[in-house]
mmCIF file of C-alpha atoms and ligand atoms in Angstrom:
data_model
loop_
_atom_site.group_PDB
_atom_site.id
_atom_site.type_symbol
_atom_site.label_atom_id
_atom_site.label_comp_id
_atom_site.label_asym_id
_atom_site.label_seq_id
_atom_site.Cartn_x
_atom_site.Cartn_y
_atom_site.Cartn_z
ATOM 1 C CA MET A 1 75.133 69.007 36.735
ATOM 2 C CA GLY A 2 78.633 67.984 35.724
ATOM 3 C CA LEU A 3 80.741 65.192 34.374
ATOM 4 C CA ALA A 4 81.906 62.765 37.039
ATOM 5 C CA LEU A 5 83.543 59.367 37.201
ATOM 6 C CA ILE A 6 84.599 57.121 40.057
ATOM 7 C CA VAL A 7 86.186 53.683 39.990
ATOM 8 C CA HIS A 8 87.076 51.090 42.611
ATOM 9 C CA GLY A 9 89.567 48.250 42.627
ATOM 10 C CA GLY A 10 87.992 46.175 45.372
ATOM 11 C CA ALA A 11 87.474 46.355 49.117
ATOM 12 C CA GLY A 12 89.448 44.133 51.433
ATOM 13 C CA ASP A 13 92.911 43.833 52.848
ATOM 14 C CA ILE A 14 95.521 45.361 50.609
ATOM 15 C CA PRO A 15 99.052 44.934 51.950
ATOM 16 C CA LEU A 16 100.889 48.229 52.146
ATOM 17 C CA GLU A 17 103.361 47.142 49.508
ATOM 18 C CA ARG A 18 100.484 46.776 47.038
ATOM 19 C CA TYR A 19 98.906 50.163 47.757
ATOM 20 C CA ALA A 20 100.826 51.982 45.049
ATOM 21 C CA ALA A 21 99.891 49.498 42.313
ATOM 22 C CA ALA A 22 96.259 49.350 43.457
ATOM 23 C CA ARG A 23 95.986 53.133 43.410
ATOM 24 C CA ALA A 24 97.872 53.555 40.134
ATOM 25 C CA GLY A 25 95.582 51.113 38.340
ATOM 26 C CA CYS A 26 92.505 52.971 39.556
ATOM 27 C CA GLN A 27 94.020 56.308 38.600
ATOM 28 C CA ALA A 28 94.794 55.024 35.092
ATOM 29 C CA ALA A 29 91.309 53.549 34.665
ATOM 30 C CA ALA A 30 89.709 56.796 35.841
ATOM 31 C CA VAL A 31 91.685 58.669 33.205
ATOM 32 C CA VAL A 32 90.519 56.220 30.524
ATOM 33 C CA GLY A 33 86.871 56.687 31.509
ATOM 34 C CA TRP A 34 87.245 60.443 31.934
ATOM 35 C CA ARG A 35 88.607 60.834 28.403
ATOM 36 C CA VAL A 36 85.462 59.173 27.102
ATOM 37 C CA LEU A 37 83.271 61.616 29.026
ATOM 38 C CA VAL A 38 85.268 64.685 28.026
ATOM 39 C CA ALA A 39 85.067 63.643 24.371
ATOM 40 C CA GLY A 40 81.273 63.678 24.707
ATOM 41 C CA GLY A 41 80.895 59.940 25.213
ATOM 42 C CA SER A 42 78.103 58.397 27.236
ATOM 43 C CA ALA A 43 78.293 57.411 30.887
ATOM 44 C CA LEU A 44 77.791 53.829 29.749
ATOM 45 C CA ASP A 45 80.788 54.013 27.396
ATOM 46 C CA ALA A 46 82.905 55.605 30.119
ATOM 47 C CA VAL A 47 81.997 52.932 32.663
ATOM 48 C CA GLN A 48 82.728 50.166 30.184
ATOM 49 C CA ALA A 49 86.069 51.694 29.170
ATOM 50 C CA ALA A 50 87.201 52.211 32.760
ATOM 51 C CA ILE A 51 86.221 48.690 33.771
ATOM 52 C CA MET A 52 87.944 47.179 30.731
ATOM 53 C CA ALA A 53 91.145 48.946 31.752
ATOM 54 C CA LEU A 54 90.847 47.379 35.209
ATOM 55 C CA GLU A 55 89.971 43.943 33.795
ATOM 56 C CA ASP A 56 93.107 44.071 31.642
ATOM 57 C CA ASN A 57 95.258 44.990 34.642
ATOM 58 C CA PRO A 58 96.393 41.737 36.309
ATOM 59 C CA SER A 59 96.613 43.475 39.700
ATOM 60 C CA TYR A 60 92.852 43.182 40.103
ATOM 61 C CA ASN A 61 90.480 40.290 40.606
ATOM 62 C CA ALA A 62 88.618 40.755 37.328
ATOM 63 C CA GLY A 63 89.290 39.699 33.760
ATOM 64 C CA THR A 64 92.957 38.720 33.448
ATOM 65 C CA GLY A 65 94.357 37.895 36.883
ATOM 66 C CA ALA A 66 91.071 36.915 38.514
ATOM 67 C CA VAL A 67 91.027 34.453 41.398
ATOM 68 C CA LEU A 68 90.294 30.793 40.731
ATOM 69 C CA THR A 69 87.515 28.502 41.832
ATOM 70 C CA GLU A 70 88.034 25.583 44.184
ATOM 71 C CA ASP A 71 88.697 23.404 41.110
ATOM 72 C CA GLY A 72 91.089 25.869 39.494
ATOM 73 C CA HIS A 73 89.079 27.831 36.932
ATOM 74 C CA ALA A 74 88.602 31.568 36.448
ATOM 75 C CA GLN A 75 84.808 32.003 36.386
ATOM 76 C CA LEU A 76 84.069 35.650 35.730
ATOM 77 C CA ASP A 77 81.048 37.818 36.482
ATOM 78 C CA ALA A 78 80.195 41.328 35.294
ATOM 79 C CA GLY A 79 77.219 43.615 35.006
ATOM 80 C CA LEU A 80 76.305 47.158 34.082
ATOM 81 C CA MET A 81 73.268 49.401 34.003
ATOM 82 C CA ASP A 82 72.208 52.421 32.002
ATOM 83 C CA GLY A 83 70.363 54.818 34.276
ATOM 84 C CA ALA A 84 68.586 56.546 31.388
ATOM 85 C CA ALA A 85 66.556 53.627 30.045
ATOM 86 C CA LEU A 86 67.156 51.337 33.053
ATOM 87 C CA ASP A 87 68.687 48.804 30.683
ATOM 88 C CA VAL A 88 70.789 46.121 32.343
ATOM 89 C CA GLY A 89 73.279 43.581 31.004
ATOM 90 C CA ALA A 90 75.152 40.979 33.009
ATOM 91 C CA VAL A 91 77.034 37.712 32.655
ATOM 92 C CA THR A 92 78.069 35.122 35.184
ATOM 93 C CA GLY A 93 80.434 32.159 35.194
ATOM 94 C CA VAL A 94 82.168 32.927 31.909
ATOM 95 C CA GLU A 95 85.564 31.311 31.421
ATOM 96 C CA ARG A 96 86.571 32.280 27.891
ATOM 97 C CA VAL A 97 85.896 36.016 27.667
ATOM 98 C CA LYS A 98 88.763 38.451 28.173
ATOM 99 C CA ASN A 99 86.512 41.410 28.986
ATOM 100 C CA PRO A 100 83.304 40.230 30.646
ATOM 101 C CA ILE A 101 82.076 43.835 30.936
ATOM 102 C CA ALA A 102 82.102 44.114 27.125
ATOM 103 C CA LEU A 103 79.980 40.987 26.955
ATOM 104 C CA ALA A 104 77.651 42.416 29.621
ATOM 105 C CA ARG A 105 77.328 45.508 27.439
ATOM 106 C CA ALA A 106 76.287 43.329 24.490
ATOM 107 C CA VAL A 107 73.710 41.636 26.722
ATOM 108 C CA LEU A 108 72.444 45.077 27.760
ATOM 109 C CA ALA A 109 71.796 45.864 24.109
ATOM 110 C CA SER A 110 69.775 42.642 23.734
ATOM 111 C CA PRO A 111 66.369 41.625 25.154
ATOM 112 C CA HIS A 112 68.179 39.713 27.925
ATOM 113 C CA VAL A 113 69.388 40.920 31.302
ATOM 114 C CA LEU A 114 71.603 38.102 32.617
ATOM 115 C CA LEU A 115 73.247 35.226 30.761
ATOM 116 C CA ALA A 116 75.242 32.425 32.411
ATOM 117 C CA GLY A 117 78.176 30.148 31.578
ATOM 118 C CA PRO A 118 78.256 28.396 28.193
ATOM 119 C CA GLY A 119 75.097 30.192 27.075
ATOM 120 C CA ALA A 120 76.758 33.538 27.722
ATOM 121 C CA GLU A 121 79.799 32.400 25.744
ATOM 122 C CA LEU A 122 77.593 31.315 22.844
ATOM 123 C CA PHE A 123 76.002 34.768 22.973
ATOM 124 C CA ALA A 124 79.493 36.303 22.859
ATOM 125 C CA GLN A 125 80.323 34.423 19.670
ATOM 126 C CA ARG A 126 77.045 35.485 18.098
ATOM 127 C CA ALA A 127 77.752 39.089 19.110
ATOM 128 C CA GLY A 128 81.197 38.951 17.486
ATOM 129 C CA ILE A 129 83.138 38.888 20.762
ATOM 130 C CA ALA A 130 86.089 36.532 20.359
ATOM 131 C CA LEU A 131 86.508 33.775 22.906
ATOM 132 C CA CYS A 132 89.919 33.167 24.450
ATOM 133 C CA ALA A 133 91.492 30.085 25.971
ATOM 134 C CA PRO A 134 90.479 29.814 29.658
ATOM 135 C CA GLU A 135 94.160 29.683 30.654
ATOM 136 C CA ALA A 136 94.771 33.039 28.975
ATOM 137 C CA LEU A 137 92.919 34.673 31.894
ATOM 138 C CA VAL A 138 94.942 32.897 34.584
ATOM 139 C CA THR A 139 98.107 34.632 35.695
ATOM 140 C CA PRO A 140 101.057 32.602 37.040
ATOM 141 C CA ALA A 141 100.577 34.291 40.430
ATOM 142 C CA GLN A 142 96.934 33.193 40.720
ATOM 143 C CA ARG A 143 97.767 29.664 39.562
ATOM 144 C CA ALA A 144 100.521 29.472 42.179
ATOM 145 C CA ARG A 145 98.198 30.724 44.948
ATOM 146 C CA TRP A 146 95.543 28.236 43.925
ATOM 147 C CA ARG A 147 98.073 25.354 43.865
ATOM 148 C CA ARG A 148 99.254 25.979 47.376
ATOM 149 C CA GLY A 149 95.730 26.848 48.580
ATOM 150 C CA TYR A 150 94.483 30.405 49.025
ATOM 151 C CA GLN A 151 95.517 31.732 52.400
ATOM 152 C CA ALA A 152 94.719 34.766 54.474
ATOM 153 C CA GLY A 153 98.343 35.809 54.074
ATOM 154 C CA ASP A 154 97.864 36.217 50.334
ATOM 155 C CA ASP A 155 96.177 39.535 50.755
ATOM 156 C CA VAL A 156 96.379 40.326 54.428
ATOM 157 C CA ASN A 157 99.036 42.281 56.203
ATOM 158 C CA VAL A 158 97.264 42.839 59.468
ATOM 159 C CA GLU A 159 100.168 44.539 61.198
ATOM 160 C CA SER A 160 100.246 47.246 58.591
ATOM 161 C CA ALA A 161 96.596 47.435 57.570
ATOM 162 C CA PRO A 162 95.040 50.834 58.182
ATOM 163 C CA GLU A 163 91.905 51.197 60.225
ATOM 164 C CA ARG A 164 88.646 50.552 58.494
ATOM 165 C CA LEU A 165 86.980 53.749 57.434
ATOM 166 C CA VAL A 166 83.218 53.723 57.538
ATOM 167 C CA ALA A 167 82.490 57.391 57.601
ATOM 168 C CA VAL A 168 84.548 59.526 55.278
ATOM 169 C CA THR A 169 84.220 63.194 54.605
ATOM 170 C CA ASP A 170 81.315 64.812 52.802
ATOM 171 C CA THR A 171 83.740 66.771 50.678
ATOM 172 C CA HIS A 172 86.181 65.745 48.003
ATOM 173 C CA GLU A 173 89.015 65.992 50.495
ATOM 174 C CA PRO A 174 91.104 62.821 50.692
ATOM 175 C CA PRO A 175 89.933 60.694 53.629
ATOM 176 C CA PRO A 176 92.484 60.492 56.449
ATOM 177 C CA ALA A 177 93.553 56.921 55.704
ATOM 178 C CA SER A 178 94.404 57.905 52.156
ATOM 179 C CA ARG A 179 96.632 60.722 53.351
ATOM 180 C CA ASN A 180 98.709 58.948 55.924
ATOM 181 C CA GLY A 181 98.172 55.265 55.139
ATOM 182 C CA ALA A 182 97.501 54.277 58.741
ATOM 183 C CA LEU A 183 95.252 55.226 61.615
ATOM 184 C CA PRO A 184 95.661 53.973 65.152
ATOM 185 C CA GLY A 185 93.370 51.685 67.055
ATOM 186 C CA ALA A 186 91.790 49.393 64.453
ATOM 187 C CA PRO A 187 89.555 47.002 66.401
ATOM 188 C CA ALA A 188 90.850 43.512 65.683
ATOM 189 C CA ASP A 189 87.403 42.104 65.021
ATOM 190 C CA LEU A 190 86.891 44.548 62.200
ATOM 191 C CA VAL A 191 89.878 43.330 60.263
ATOM 192 C CA HIS A 192 88.869 40.990 57.471
ATOM 193 C CA LEU A 193 90.764 37.749 57.954
ATOM 194 C CA ASP A 194 88.892 35.163 55.993
ATOM 195 C CA GLY A 195 91.411 35.029 53.196
ATOM 196 C CA ASP A 196 89.069 36.244 50.481
ATOM 197 C CA GLN A 197 90.963 37.638 47.542
ATOM 198 C CA HIS A 198 89.379 40.973 46.793
ATOM 199 C CA GLY A 199 90.143 43.259 43.911
ATOM 200 C CA THR A 200 86.776 43.258 42.186
ATOM 201 C CA VAL A 201 86.484 46.360 40.038
ATOM 202 C CA GLY A 202 83.706 48.815 39.287
ATOM 203 C CA ALA A 203 82.866 52.237 37.940
ATOM 204 C CA VAL A 204 80.106 54.845 38.011
ATOM 205 C CA ALA A 205 79.818 57.834 35.681
ATOM 206 C CA VAL A 206 77.605 60.825 34.944
ATOM 207 C CA ASP A 207 77.811 62.237 31.419
ATOM 208 C CA ALA A 208 77.108 65.629 29.843
ATOM 209 C CA HIS A 209 73.446 64.742 29.338
ATOM 210 C CA GLY A 210 73.031 63.901 33.002
ATOM 211 C CA HIS A 211 72.844 60.193 32.269
ATOM 212 C CA VAL A 212 74.184 57.852 34.907
ATOM 213 C CA ALA A 213 75.745 54.402 34.437
ATOM 214 C CA ALA A 214 77.287 51.914 36.827
ATOM 215 C CA GLY A 215 78.993 48.537 36.503
ATOM 216 C CA ALA A 216 81.221 45.965 38.146
ATOM 217 C CA SER A 217 83.404 42.992 37.174
ATOM 218 C CA THR A 218 85.002 40.222 39.228
ATOM 219 C CA GLY A 219 86.410 36.741 39.518
ATOM 220 C CA GLY A 220 84.399 36.432 42.728
ATOM 221 C CA ILE A 221 85.706 35.001 45.971
ATOM 222 C CA ALA A 222 88.933 32.978 45.900
ATOM 223 C CA ALA A 223 88.401 29.210 45.878
ATOM 224 C CA LYS A 224 84.660 29.722 45.442
ATOM 225 C CA HIS A 225 82.452 26.746 44.757
ATOM 226 C CA PRO A 226 82.152 26.203 41.000
ATOM 227 C CA GLY A 227 79.006 27.935 39.821
ATOM 228 C CA ARG A 228 78.814 30.260 42.810
ATOM 229 C CA VAL A 229 77.297 33.605 41.836
ATOM 230 C CA GLY A 230 78.086 36.683 43.893
ATOM 231 C CA ASP A 231 76.621 40.149 43.858
ATOM 232 C CA THR A 232 78.673 41.542 40.978
ATOM 233 C CA PRO A 233 76.426 40.359 38.104
ATOM 234 C CA LEU A 234 73.205 40.962 40.052
ATOM 235 C CA VAL A 235 71.486 44.274 39.459
ATOM 236 C CA GLY A 236 70.552 46.008 42.696
ATOM 237 C CA ALA A 237 73.206 44.099 44.643
ATOM 238 C CA GLY A 238 76.512 44.671 42.828
ATOM 239 C CA PHE A 239 75.546 47.720 40.785
ATOM 240 C CA TYR A 240 72.640 50.048 40.118
ATOM 241 C CA ALA A 241 72.006 53.196 38.093
ATOM 242 C CA ASP A 242 68.985 55.434 37.682
ATOM 243 C CA ASP A 243 69.198 58.922 36.196
ATOM 244 C CA GLU A 244 66.675 60.105 38.771
ATOM 245 C CA LEU A 245 68.863 58.921 41.662
ATOM 246 C CA GLY A 246 72.488 58.200 40.825
ATOM 247 C CA GLY A 247 74.699 55.155 40.435
ATOM 248 C CA VAL A 248 76.431 52.650 42.702
ATOM 249 C CA SER A 249 79.052 49.906 42.334
ATOM 250 C CA SER A 250 79.722 47.493 45.203
ATOM 251 C CA THR A 251 82.579 45.286 46.317
ATOM 252 C CA GLY A 252 82.969 42.855 49.159
ATOM 253 C CA HIS A 253 81.539 39.585 50.346
ATOM 254 C CA GLY A 254 78.843 39.291 47.727
ATOM 255 C CA GLU A 255 76.314 37.148 49.543
ATOM 256 C CA ASP A 256 75.657 39.944 52.031
ATOM 257 C CA PHE A 257 75.189 42.547 49.301
ATOM 258 C CA ILE A 258 72.677 40.205 47.656
ATOM 259 C CA ARG A 259 70.722 39.720 50.874
ATOM 260 C CA LEU A 260 70.413 43.471 51.331
ATOM 261 C CA LEU A 261 70.171 44.501 47.645
ATOM 262 C CA LEU A 262 72.675 47.038 48.824
ATOM 263 C CA ALA A 263 73.470 48.896 45.604
ATOM 264 C CA HIS A 264 69.800 49.628 45.048
ATOM 265 C CA ARG A 265 69.279 50.608 48.669
ATOM 266 C CA ALA A 266 72.166 53.057 48.529
ATOM 267 C CA ALA A 267 70.852 54.613 45.307
ATOM 268 C CA ALA A 268 67.282 54.752 46.601
ATOM 269 C CA SER A 269 68.392 56.529 49.759
ATOM 270 C CA LEU A 270 69.454 59.468 47.577
ATOM 271 C CA ALA A 271 65.761 60.108 46.971
ATOM 272 C CA THR A 272 65.214 60.606 50.693
ATOM 273 C CA GLY A 273 67.564 63.569 50.831
ATOM 274 C CA HIS A 274 70.780 61.795 51.758
ATOM 275 C CA SER A 275 73.919 63.396 50.350
ATOM 276 C CA ALA A 276 76.080 61.158 48.167
ATOM 277 C CA GLN A 277 78.491 60.567 51.021
ATOM 278 C CA ALA A 278 75.752 59.992 53.583
ATOM 279 C CA ALA A 279 74.105 57.445 51.287
ATOM 280 C CA ALA A 280 77.378 55.539 50.835
ATOM 281 C CA SER A 281 78.202 55.575 54.537
ATOM 282 C CA ALA A 282 74.684 54.564 55.618
ATOM 283 C CA ALA A 283 74.646 51.620 53.213
ATOM 284 C CA ILE A 284 77.986 50.291 54.451
ATOM 285 C CA ARG A 285 76.928 50.790 58.051
ATOM 286 C CA LEU A 286 73.810 48.746 57.294
ATOM 287 C CA LEU A 287 75.937 46.046 55.628
ATOM 288 C CA GLY A 288 77.895 45.579 58.836
ATOM 289 C CA GLU A 289 75.061 45.986 61.296
ATOM 290 C CA ARG A 290 72.298 44.066 59.545
ATOM 291 C CA ALA A 291 74.227 41.320 57.715
ATOM 292 C CA GLY A 292 77.620 41.286 59.435
ATOM 293 C CA GLY A 293 79.036 41.898 55.970
ATOM 294 C CA HIS A 294 82.328 43.374 54.827
ATOM 295 C CA GLY A 295 82.903 45.530 51.787
ATOM 296 C CA GLY A 296 82.603 48.931 50.258
ATOM 297 C CA LEU A 297 80.872 50.894 47.565
ATOM 298 C CA ILE A 298 81.342 53.889 45.333
ATOM 299 C CA LEU A 299 78.488 56.198 44.439
ATOM 300 C CA LEU A 300 77.648 59.262 42.377
ATOM 301 C CA ASP A 301 74.420 61.134 42.790
ATOM 302 C CA ARG A 302 72.694 62.384 39.658
ATOM 303 C CA ALA A 303 74.495 65.718 39.912
ATOM 304 C CA GLY A 304 77.846 63.915 39.926
ATOM 305 C CA ARG A 305 78.594 64.350 43.626
ATOM 306 C CA VAL A 306 80.907 61.664 45.013
ATOM 307 C CA GLY A 307 80.401 59.256 47.903
ATOM 308 C CA TYR A 308 82.340 56.173 48.940
ATOM 309 C CA ALA A 309 82.652 54.076 52.055
ATOM 310 C CA ARG A 310 84.020 50.771 53.267
ATOM 311 C CA ASN A 311 84.191 48.746 56.463
ATOM 312 C CA THR A 312 87.274 46.837 55.325
ATOM 313 C CA PRO A 313 90.843 47.994 55.896
ATOM 314 C CA ALA A 314 91.107 49.334 52.373
ATOM 315 C CA MET A 315 89.307 49.959 49.088
ATOM 316 C CA ALA A 316 91.348 51.158 46.121
ATOM 317 C CA HIS A 317 89.506 53.945 44.342
ATOM 318 C CA ALA A 318 89.913 57.011 42.153
ATOM 319 C CA PHE A 319 87.525 59.742 41.092
ATOM 320 C CA ILE A 320 87.453 62.828 38.955
ATOM 321 C CA VAL A 321 84.774 65.481 38.588
ATOM 322 C CA GLU A 322 84.671 68.651 36.542
ATOM 323 C CA GLY A 323 87.182 71.183 37.790
ATOM 324 C CA MET A 324 89.765 68.593 38.862
ATOM 325 C CA GLY A 325 92.873 68.317 36.690
ATOM 326 C CA THR A 326 93.683 64.705 37.525
ATOM 327 C CA PRO A 327 91.808 62.021 39.429
ATOM 328 C CA PHE A 328 92.167 61.777 43.173
ATOM 329 C CA ASP A 329 93.136 58.243 44.175
ATOM 330 C CA GLY A 330 93.278 56.483 47.484
ATOM 331 C CA VAL A 331 92.721 53.291 49.408
HETATM 332 N N1 LIG B 401 81.683 41.053 45.435
HETATM 333 C C1 LIG B 401 82.509 40.031 44.841
HETATM 334 C C2 LIG B 401 81.821 38.699 44.982
HETATM 335 O O1 LIG B 401 81.292 38.406 46.020
HETATM 336 C C3 LIG B 401 83.870 39.933 45.433
HETATM 337 C C4 LIG B 401 84.560 41.244 45.751
HETATM 338 O O2 LIG B 401 83.995 42.317 45.632
HETATM 339 O O3 LIG B 401 85.722 41.189 46.128
HETATM 340 O O4 LIG B 401 81.870 37.919 44.055
#
């Protein structure tokens, strides 16, 4: 049993020139969450703190800097779960909350599980969470992309994208793509070209009491239909935590994660003897094979062992477990 924390900054196509920023943001968020754990804080607090750091970083599609809907609004989703009591809190379609994961945490502490839109914002006010102007969440870069129409080129650099990496090592060694940034022979049909803006964020932690928590936050898919709900605020699809199993946070084309309840499946497979890495890899393999889906997930088993996998060209991530001086980060 040991402290552990892993974060992701979204699975998709990250142009090489954005690798450094994507990795640095994950590294910084992992440090924020790790400090909470080392100070004796709960896994839930660590997950919330790490995700808030990512929401506040405009490089990611969550909180400030999220993608916009077809009609030009940032509609944010977030959810988190406490693996000790199996408490869940989530919000969807909020437009005036700077840190949706903090609001999800307030929902978790209430009798509710999931609150939507204006009702979630009313709940925020009642919980003492200040509302912001919707435009405060929209960065000039996202507004410009929305104005000209989201395009594949916004986040795709196919020539320089590394190969997808479904199966990564069972150790804490950096996966090959993280070491050299490119692997030969990426099959063209595996490269994600639909123009989705990824950069959803998530975190999973195990604390000193062996409690597990997991969460995720996103602006969803670029130019999504107003009111569209993805996997991120849906327990079992976008995130899942159970002290008896472990915790998972997902990223990718949300509809496919919903169809498969993929976060829960990945966590449940830990009970069948899968290692953390095998559970992550098997879930992402299933995503591709069964639903034709694209994405990735991060996972910790209840002992704090790390697993992560993706079938997209990249997934920014960072993790730290006891015995490591600084987080390992990669894409
Ligand atoms: N899963 C998110 C959604 O479908 C998007 C993402 O992870 O990039 O809303």
